[in-house]
CSV table of N, CA, C and O and ligand atoms in Angstrom, one decimal:
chain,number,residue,atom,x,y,z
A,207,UNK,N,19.9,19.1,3.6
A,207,UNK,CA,18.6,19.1,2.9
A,207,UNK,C,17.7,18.0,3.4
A,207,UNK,O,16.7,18.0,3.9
A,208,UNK,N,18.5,16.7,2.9
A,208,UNK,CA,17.6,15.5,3.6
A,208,UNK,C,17.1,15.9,4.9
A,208,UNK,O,15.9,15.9,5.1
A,209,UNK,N,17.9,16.3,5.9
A,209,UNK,CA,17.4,16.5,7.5
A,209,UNK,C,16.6,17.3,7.4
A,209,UNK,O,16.0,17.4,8.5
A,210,UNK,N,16.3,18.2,6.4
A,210,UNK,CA,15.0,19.6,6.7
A,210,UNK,C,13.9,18.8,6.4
A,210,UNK,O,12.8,18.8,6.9
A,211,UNK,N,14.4,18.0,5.1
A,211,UNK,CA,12.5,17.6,5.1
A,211,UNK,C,12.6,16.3,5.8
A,211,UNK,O,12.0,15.4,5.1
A,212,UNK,N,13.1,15.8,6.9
A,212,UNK,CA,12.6,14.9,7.5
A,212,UNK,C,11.8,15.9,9.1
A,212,UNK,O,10.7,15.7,9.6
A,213,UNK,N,12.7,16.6,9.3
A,213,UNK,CA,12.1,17.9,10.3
A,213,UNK,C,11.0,18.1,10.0
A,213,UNK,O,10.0,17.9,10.8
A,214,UNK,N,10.9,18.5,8.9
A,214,UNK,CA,9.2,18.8,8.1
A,214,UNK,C,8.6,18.2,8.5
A,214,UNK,O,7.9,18.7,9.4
A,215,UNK,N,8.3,16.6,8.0
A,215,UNK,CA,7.6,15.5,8.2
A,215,UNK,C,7.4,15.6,10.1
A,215,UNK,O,6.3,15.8,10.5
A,216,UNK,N,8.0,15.5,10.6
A,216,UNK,CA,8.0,15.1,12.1
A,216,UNK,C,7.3,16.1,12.6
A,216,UNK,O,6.5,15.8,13.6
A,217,UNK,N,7.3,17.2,12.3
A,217,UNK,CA,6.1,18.3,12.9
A,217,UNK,C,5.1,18.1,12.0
A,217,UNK,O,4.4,19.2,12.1
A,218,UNK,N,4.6,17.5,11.3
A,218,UNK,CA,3.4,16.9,10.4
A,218,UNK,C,2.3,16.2,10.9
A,218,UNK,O,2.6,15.0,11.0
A,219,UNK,N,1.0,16.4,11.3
A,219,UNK,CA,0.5,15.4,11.5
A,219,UNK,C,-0.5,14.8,10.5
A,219,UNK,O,-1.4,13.9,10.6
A,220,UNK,N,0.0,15.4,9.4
A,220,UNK,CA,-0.8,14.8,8.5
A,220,UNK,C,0.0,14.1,7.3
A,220,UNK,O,1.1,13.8,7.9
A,221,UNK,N,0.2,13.7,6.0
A,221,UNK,CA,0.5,13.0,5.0
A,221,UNK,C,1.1,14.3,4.1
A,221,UNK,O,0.7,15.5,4.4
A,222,UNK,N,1.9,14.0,3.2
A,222,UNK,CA,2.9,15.7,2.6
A,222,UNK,C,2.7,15.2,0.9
A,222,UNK,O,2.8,14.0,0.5
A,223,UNK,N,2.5,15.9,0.4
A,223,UNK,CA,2.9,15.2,-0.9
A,223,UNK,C,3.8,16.3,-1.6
A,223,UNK,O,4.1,17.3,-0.9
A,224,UNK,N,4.4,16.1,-3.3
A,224,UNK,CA,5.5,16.7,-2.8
A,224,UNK,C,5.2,18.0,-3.8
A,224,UNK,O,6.2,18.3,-4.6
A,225,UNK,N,4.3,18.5,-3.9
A,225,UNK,CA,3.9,20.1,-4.0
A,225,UNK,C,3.8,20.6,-2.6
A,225,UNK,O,4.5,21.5,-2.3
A,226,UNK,N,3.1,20.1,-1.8
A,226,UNK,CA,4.0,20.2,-0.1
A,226,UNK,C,5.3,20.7,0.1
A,226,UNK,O,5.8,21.7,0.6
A,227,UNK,N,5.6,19.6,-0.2
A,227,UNK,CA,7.1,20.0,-0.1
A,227,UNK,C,7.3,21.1,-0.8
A,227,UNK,O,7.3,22.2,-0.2
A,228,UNK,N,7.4,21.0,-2.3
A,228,UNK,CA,8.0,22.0,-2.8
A,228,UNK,C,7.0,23.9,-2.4
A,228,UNK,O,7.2,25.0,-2.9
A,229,UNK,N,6.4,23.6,-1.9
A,229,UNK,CA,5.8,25.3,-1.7
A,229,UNK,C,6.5,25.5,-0.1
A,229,UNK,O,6.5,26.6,0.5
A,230,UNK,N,7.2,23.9,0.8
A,230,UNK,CA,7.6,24.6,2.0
A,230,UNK,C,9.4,25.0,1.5
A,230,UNK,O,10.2,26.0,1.8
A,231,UNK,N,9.5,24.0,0.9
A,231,UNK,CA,11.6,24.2,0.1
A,231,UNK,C,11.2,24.9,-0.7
A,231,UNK,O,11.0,24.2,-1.8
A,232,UNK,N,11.0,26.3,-0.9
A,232,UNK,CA,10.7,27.0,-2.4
A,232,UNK,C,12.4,27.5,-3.1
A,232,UNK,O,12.6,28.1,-4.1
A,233,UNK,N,13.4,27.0,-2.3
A,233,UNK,CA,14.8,26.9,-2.3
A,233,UNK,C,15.1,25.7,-3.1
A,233,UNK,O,16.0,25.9,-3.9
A,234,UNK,N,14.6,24.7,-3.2
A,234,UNK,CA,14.8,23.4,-3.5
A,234,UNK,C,14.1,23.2,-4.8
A,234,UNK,O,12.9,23.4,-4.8
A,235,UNK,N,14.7,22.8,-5.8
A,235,UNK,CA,14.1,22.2,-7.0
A,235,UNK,C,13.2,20.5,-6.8
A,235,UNK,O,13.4,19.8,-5.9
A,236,UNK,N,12.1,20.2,-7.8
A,236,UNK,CA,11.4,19.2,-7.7
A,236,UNK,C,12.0,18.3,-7.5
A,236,UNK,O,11.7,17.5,-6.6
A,237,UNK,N,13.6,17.8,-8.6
A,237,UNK,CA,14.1,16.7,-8.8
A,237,UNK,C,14.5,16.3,-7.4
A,237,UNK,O,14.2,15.2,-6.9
A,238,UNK,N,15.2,17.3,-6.6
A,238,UNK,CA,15.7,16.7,-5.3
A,238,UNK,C,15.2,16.2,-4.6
A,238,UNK,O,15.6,15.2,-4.0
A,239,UNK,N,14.3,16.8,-4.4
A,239,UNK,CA,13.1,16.6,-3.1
A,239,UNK,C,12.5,15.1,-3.4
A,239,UNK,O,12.4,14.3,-2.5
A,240,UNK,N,11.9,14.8,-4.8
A,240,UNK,CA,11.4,13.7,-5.4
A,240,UNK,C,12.6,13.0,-4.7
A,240,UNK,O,12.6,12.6,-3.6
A,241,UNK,N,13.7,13.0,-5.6
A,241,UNK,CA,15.1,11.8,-5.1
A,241,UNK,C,15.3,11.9,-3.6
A,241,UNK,O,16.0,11.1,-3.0
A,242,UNK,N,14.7,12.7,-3.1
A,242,UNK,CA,14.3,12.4,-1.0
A,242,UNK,C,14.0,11.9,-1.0
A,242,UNK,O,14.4,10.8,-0.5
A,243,UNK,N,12.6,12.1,-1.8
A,243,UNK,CA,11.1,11.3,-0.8
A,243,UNK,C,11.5,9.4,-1.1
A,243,UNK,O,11.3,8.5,-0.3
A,244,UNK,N,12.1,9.4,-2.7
A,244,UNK,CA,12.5,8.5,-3.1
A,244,UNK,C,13.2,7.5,-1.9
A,244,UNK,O,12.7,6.5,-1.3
A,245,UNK,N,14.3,8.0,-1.7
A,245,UNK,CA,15.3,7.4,-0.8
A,245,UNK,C,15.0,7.3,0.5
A,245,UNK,O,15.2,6.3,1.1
A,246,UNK,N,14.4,8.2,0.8
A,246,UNK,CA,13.7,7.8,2.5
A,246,UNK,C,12.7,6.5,2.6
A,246,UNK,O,12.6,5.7,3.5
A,247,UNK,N,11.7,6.7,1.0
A,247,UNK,CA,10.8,5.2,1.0
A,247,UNK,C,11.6,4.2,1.0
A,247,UNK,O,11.2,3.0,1.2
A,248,UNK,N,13.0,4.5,0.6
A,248,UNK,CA,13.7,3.1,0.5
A,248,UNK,C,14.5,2.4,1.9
A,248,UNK,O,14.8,1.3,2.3
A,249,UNK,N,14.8,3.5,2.3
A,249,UNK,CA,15.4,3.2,3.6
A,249,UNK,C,14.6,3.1,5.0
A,249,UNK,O,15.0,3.0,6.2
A,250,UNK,N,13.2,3.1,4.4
A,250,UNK,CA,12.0,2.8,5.4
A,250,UNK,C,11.9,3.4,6.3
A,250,UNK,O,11.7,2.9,7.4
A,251,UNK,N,12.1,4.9,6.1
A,251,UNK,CA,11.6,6.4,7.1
A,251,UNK,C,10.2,6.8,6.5
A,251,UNK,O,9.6,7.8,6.9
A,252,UNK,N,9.7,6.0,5.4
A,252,UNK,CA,8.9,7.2,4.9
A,252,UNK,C,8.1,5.8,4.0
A,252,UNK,O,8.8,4.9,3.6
A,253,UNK,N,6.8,5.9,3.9
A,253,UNK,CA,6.0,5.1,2.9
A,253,UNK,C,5.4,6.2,2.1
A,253,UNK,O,5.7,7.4,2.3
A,254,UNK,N,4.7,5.8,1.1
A,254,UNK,CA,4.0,6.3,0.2
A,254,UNK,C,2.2,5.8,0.3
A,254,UNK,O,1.6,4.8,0.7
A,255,UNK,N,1.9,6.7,-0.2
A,255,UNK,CA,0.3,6.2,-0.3
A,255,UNK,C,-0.6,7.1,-1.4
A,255,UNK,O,-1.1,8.2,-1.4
A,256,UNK,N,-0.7,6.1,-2.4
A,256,UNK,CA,-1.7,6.7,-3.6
A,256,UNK,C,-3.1,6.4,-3.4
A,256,UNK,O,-3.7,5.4,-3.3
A,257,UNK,N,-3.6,8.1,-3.5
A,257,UNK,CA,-5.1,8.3,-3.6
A,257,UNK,C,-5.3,9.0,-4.8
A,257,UNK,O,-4.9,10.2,-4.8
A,258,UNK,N,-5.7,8.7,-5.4
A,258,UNK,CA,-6.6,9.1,-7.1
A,258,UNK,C,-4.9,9.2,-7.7
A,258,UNK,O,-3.9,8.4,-7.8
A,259,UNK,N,-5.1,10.6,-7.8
A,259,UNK,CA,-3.7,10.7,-8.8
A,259,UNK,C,-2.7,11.5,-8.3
A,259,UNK,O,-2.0,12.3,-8.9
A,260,UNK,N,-2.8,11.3,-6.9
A,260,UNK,CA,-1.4,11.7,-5.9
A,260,UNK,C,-1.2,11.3,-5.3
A,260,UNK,O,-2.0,11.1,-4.5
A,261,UNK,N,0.0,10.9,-5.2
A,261,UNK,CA,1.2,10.1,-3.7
A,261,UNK,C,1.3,11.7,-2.7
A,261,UNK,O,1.4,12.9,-2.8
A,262,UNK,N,1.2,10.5,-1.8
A,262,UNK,CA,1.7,11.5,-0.7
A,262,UNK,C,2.8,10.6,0.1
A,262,UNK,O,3.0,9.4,-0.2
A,263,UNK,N,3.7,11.3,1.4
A,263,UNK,CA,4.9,10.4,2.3
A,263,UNK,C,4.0,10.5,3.5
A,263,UNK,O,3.3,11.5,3.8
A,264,UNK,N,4.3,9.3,4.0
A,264,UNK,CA,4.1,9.7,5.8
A,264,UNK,C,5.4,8.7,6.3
A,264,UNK,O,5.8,7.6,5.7
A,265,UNK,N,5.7,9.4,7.5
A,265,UNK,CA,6.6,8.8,8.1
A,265,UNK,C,6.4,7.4,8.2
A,265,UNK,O,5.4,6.9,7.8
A,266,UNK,N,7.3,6.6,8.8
A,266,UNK,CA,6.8,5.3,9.1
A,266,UNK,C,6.7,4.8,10.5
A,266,UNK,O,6.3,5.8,11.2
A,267,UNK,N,6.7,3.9,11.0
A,267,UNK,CA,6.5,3.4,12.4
A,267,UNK,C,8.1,3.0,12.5
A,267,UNK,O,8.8,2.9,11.5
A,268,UNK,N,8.5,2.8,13.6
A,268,UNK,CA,9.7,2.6,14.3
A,268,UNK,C,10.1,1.3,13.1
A,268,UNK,O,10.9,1.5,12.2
A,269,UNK,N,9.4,-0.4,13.5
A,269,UNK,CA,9.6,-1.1,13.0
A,269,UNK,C,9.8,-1.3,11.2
A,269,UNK,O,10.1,-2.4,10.7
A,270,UNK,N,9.7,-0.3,10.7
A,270,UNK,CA,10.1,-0.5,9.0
A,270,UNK,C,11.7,0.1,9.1
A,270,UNK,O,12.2,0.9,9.8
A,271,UNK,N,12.4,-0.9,7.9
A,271,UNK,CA,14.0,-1.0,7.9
A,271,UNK,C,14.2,-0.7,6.4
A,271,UNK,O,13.3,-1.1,5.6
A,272,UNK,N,15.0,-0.3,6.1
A,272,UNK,CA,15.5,-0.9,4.9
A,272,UNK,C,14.9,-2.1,4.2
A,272,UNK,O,14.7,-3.2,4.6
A,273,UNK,N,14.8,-1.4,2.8
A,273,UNK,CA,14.2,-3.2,2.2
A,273,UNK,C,12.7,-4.3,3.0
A,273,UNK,O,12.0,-5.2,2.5
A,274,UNK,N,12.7,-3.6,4.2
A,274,UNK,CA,11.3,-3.7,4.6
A,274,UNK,C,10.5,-3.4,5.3
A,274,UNK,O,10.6,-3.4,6.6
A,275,UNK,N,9.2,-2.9,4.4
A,275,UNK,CA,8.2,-2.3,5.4
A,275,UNK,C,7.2,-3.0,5.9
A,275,UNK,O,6.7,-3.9,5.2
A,276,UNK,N,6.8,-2.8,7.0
A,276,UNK,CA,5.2,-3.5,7.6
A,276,UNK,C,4.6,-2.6,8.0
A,276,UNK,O,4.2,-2.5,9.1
A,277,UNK,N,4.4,-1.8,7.0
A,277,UNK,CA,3.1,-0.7,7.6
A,277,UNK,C,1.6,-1.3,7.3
A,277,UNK,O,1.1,-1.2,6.2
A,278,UNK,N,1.1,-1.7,8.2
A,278,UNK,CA,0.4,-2.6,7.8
A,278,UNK,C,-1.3,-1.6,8.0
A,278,UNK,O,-2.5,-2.1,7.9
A,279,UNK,N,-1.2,-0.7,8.2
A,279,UNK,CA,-2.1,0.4,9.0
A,279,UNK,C,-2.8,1.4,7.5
A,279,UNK,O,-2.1,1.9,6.6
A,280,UNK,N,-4.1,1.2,7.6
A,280,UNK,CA,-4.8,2.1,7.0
A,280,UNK,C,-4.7,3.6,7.3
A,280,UNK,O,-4.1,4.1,8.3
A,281,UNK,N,-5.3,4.4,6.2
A,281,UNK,CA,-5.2,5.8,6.0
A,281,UNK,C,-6.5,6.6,5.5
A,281,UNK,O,-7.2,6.1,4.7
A,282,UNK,N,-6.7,7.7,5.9
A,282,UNK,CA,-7.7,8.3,6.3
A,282,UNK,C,-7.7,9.4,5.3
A,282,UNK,O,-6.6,9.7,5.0
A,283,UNK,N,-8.6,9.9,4.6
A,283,UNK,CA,-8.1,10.9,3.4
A,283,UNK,C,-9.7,11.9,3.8
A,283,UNK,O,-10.7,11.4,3.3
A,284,UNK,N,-9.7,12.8,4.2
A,284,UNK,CA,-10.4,14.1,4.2
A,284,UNK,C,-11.1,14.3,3.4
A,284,UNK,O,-10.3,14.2,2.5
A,285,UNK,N,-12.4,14.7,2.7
A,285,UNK,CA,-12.8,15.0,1.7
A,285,UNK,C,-12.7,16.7,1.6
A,285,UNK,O,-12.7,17.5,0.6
A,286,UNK,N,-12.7,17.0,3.4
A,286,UNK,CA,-12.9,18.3,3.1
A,286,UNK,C,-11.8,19.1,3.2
A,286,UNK,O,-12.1,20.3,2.7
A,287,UNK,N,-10.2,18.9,3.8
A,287,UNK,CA,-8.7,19.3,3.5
A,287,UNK,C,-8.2,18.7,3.0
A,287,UNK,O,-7.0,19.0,2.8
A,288,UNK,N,-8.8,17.4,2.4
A,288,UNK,CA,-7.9,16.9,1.3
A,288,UNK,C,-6.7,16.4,2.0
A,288,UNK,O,-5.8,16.1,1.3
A,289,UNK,N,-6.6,16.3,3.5
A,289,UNK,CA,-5.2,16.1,4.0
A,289,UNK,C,-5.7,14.2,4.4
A,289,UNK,O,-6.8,13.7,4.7
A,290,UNK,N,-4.4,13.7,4.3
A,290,UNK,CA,-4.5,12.3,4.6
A,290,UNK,C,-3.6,12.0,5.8
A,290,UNK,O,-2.5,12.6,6.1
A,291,UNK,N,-4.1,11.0,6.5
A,291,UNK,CA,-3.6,10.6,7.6
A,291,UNK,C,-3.4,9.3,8.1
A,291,UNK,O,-4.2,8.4,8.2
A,292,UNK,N,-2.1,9.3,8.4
A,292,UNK,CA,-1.9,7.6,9.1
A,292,UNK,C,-3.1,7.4,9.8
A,292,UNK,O,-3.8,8.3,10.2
A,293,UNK,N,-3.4,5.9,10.0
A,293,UNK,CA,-4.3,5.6,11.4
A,293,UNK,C,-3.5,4.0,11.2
A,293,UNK,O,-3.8,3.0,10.6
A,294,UNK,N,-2.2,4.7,12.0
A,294,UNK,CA,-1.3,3.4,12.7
A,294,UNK,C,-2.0,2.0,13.8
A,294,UNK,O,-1.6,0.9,14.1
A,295,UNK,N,-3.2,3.0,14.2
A,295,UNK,CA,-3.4,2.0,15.4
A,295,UNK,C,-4.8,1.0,14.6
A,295,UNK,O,-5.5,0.2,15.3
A,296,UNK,N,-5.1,1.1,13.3
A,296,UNK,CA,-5.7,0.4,12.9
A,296,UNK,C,-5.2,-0.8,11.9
A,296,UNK,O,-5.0,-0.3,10.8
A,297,UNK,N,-5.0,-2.0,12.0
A,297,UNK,CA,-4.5,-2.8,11.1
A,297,UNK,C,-5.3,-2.9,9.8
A,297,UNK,O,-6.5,-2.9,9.9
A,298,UNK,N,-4.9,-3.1,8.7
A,298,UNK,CA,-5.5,-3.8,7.4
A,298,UNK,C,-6.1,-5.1,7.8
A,298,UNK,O,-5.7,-5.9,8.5
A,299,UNK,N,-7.2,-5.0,7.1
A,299,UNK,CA,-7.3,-6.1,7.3
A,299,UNK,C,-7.3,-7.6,6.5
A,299,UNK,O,-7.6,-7.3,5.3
A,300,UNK,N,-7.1,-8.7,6.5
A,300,UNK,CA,-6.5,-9.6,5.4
A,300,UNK,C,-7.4,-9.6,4.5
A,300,UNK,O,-8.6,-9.7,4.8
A,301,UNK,N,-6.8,-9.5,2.7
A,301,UNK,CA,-7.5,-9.8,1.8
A,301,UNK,C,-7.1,-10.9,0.9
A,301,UNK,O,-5.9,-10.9,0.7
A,302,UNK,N,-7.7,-11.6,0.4
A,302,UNK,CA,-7.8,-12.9,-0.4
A,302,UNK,C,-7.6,-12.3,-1.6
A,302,UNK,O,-8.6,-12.0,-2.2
A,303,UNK,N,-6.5,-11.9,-2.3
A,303,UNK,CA,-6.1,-11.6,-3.8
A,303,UNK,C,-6.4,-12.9,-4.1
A,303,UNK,O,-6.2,-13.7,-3.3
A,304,UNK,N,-6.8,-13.3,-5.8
A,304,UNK,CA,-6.7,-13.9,-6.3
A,304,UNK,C,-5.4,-14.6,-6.7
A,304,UNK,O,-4.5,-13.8,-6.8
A,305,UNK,N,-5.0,-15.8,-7.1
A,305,UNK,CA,-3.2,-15.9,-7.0
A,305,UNK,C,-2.5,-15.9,-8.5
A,305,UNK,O,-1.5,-15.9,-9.1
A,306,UNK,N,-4.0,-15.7,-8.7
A,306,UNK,CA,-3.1,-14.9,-10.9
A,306,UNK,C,-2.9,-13.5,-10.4
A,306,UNK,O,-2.4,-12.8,-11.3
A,307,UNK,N,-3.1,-12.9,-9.5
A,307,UNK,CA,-2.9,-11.2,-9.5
A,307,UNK,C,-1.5,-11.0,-8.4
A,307,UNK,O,-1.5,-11.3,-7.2
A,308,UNK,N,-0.5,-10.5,-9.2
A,308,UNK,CA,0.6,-10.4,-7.9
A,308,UNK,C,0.4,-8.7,-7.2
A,308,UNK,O,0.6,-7.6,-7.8
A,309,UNK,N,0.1,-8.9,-6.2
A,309,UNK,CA,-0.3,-7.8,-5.2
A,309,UNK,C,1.4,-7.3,-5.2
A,309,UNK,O,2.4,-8.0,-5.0
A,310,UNK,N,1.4,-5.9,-5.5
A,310,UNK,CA,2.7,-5.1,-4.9
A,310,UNK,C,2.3,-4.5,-3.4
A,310,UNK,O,2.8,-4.6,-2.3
A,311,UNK,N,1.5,-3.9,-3.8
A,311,UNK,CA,1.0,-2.8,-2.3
A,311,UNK,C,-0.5,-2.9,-2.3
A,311,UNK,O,-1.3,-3.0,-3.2
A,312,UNK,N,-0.6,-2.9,-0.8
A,312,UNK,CA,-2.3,-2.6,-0.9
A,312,UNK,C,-2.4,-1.5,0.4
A,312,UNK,O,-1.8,-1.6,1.5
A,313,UNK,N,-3.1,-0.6,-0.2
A,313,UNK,CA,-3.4,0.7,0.0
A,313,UNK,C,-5.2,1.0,0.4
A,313,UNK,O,-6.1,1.2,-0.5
A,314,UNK,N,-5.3,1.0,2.0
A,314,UNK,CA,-6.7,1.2,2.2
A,314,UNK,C,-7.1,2.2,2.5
A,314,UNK,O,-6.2,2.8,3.2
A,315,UNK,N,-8.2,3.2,2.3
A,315,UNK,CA,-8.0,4.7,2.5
A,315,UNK,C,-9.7,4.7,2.9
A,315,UNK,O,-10.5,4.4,2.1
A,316,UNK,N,-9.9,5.0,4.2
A,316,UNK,CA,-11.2,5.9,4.4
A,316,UNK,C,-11.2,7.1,4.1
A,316,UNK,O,-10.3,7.9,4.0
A,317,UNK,N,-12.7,7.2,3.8
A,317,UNK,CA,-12.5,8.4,3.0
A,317,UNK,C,-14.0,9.5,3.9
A,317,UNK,O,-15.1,9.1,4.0
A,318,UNK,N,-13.4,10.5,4.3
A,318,UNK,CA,-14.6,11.4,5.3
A,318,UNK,C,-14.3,12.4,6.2
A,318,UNK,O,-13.5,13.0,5.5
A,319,UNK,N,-14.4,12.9,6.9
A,319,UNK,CA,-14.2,14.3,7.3
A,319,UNK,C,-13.0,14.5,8.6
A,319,UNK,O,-13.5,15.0,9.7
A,320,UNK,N,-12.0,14.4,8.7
A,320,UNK,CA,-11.0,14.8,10.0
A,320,UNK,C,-11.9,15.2,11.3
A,320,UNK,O,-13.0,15.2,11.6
A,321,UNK,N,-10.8,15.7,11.9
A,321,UNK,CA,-11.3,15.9,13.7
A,321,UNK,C,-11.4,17.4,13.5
A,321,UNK,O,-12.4,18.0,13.9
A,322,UNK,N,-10.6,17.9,12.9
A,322,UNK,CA,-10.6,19.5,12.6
A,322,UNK,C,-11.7,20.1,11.8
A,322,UNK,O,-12.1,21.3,12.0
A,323,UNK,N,-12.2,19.0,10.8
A,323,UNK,CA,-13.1,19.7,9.8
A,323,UNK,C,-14.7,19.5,10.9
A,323,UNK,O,-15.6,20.2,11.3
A,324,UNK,N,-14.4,18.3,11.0
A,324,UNK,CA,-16.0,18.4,11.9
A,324,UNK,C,-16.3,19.3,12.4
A,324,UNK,O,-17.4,19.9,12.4
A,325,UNK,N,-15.1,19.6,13.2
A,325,UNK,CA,-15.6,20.7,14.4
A,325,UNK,C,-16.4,22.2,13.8
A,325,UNK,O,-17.1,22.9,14.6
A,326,UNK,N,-16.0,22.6,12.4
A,326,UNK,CA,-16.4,23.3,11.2
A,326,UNK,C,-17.7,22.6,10.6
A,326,UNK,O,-18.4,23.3,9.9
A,327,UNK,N,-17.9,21.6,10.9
A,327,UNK,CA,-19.3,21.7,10.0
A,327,UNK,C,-20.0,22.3,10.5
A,327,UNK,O,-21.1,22.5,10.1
B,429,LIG,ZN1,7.2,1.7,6.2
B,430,LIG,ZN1,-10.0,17.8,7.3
B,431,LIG,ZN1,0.7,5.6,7.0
């Protein structure tokens, strides 16, 4: 099971979330697939990225391990497929949190039209 939806993801070029999943595993109940996506973000195959009020997974980059990630790379979110996308080759760039706020994750998302949709406008 684990190994199918990591298959999944690797022929992906975009971000899955896990109605994704569950409409490609229609074999697979929610709980499991959740306790995947879970475990893969833990063992640093897989990050998470919240936009409004859905997580989605994308793979990770070679260097994320167990216990830690550096995905340090913004994400791209579609307005018009709604599909989100790594953009590995762009770094975050540093922000000055204030030091009463403890940052868990910071999550940057452009937000605008893919390569696919343009070609459609
Ligand atoms: Zn990672
Ligand atoms: Zn698009
Ligand atoms: Zn990413």
């Amino acid at each position: 099971m684990r190994l199918l939806v990591l298959e999944y993801f690797l022929k992906q070029n975009s971000a899955l979330s896990l109605s994704d999943l569950e409409s490609n595993f229609d074999y697979s109940d929610r709980t499991t697939l959740f306790r995947t996506l879970k475990t893969f973000e833990k063992k640093g195959l897989l990050h998470s990225i919240n936009d409004k009020h859905t997580t989605v997974y994308a793979l990770c980059p070679d260097d994320c391990s167990e216990e830690q990630h550096v995905d340090s790379h913004i994400h791209f979110c579609c307005e018009c497929c709604k599909k989100i996308f790594c953009l590995p080759t762009v770094k975050k760039p540093n922000v000055d949190i204030p030091s009463d706020f403890e940052v868990e994750k910071l999550d940057i998302i452009a937000h605008g039209l893919c390569k696919e949709c343009t070609k459609f406008r």
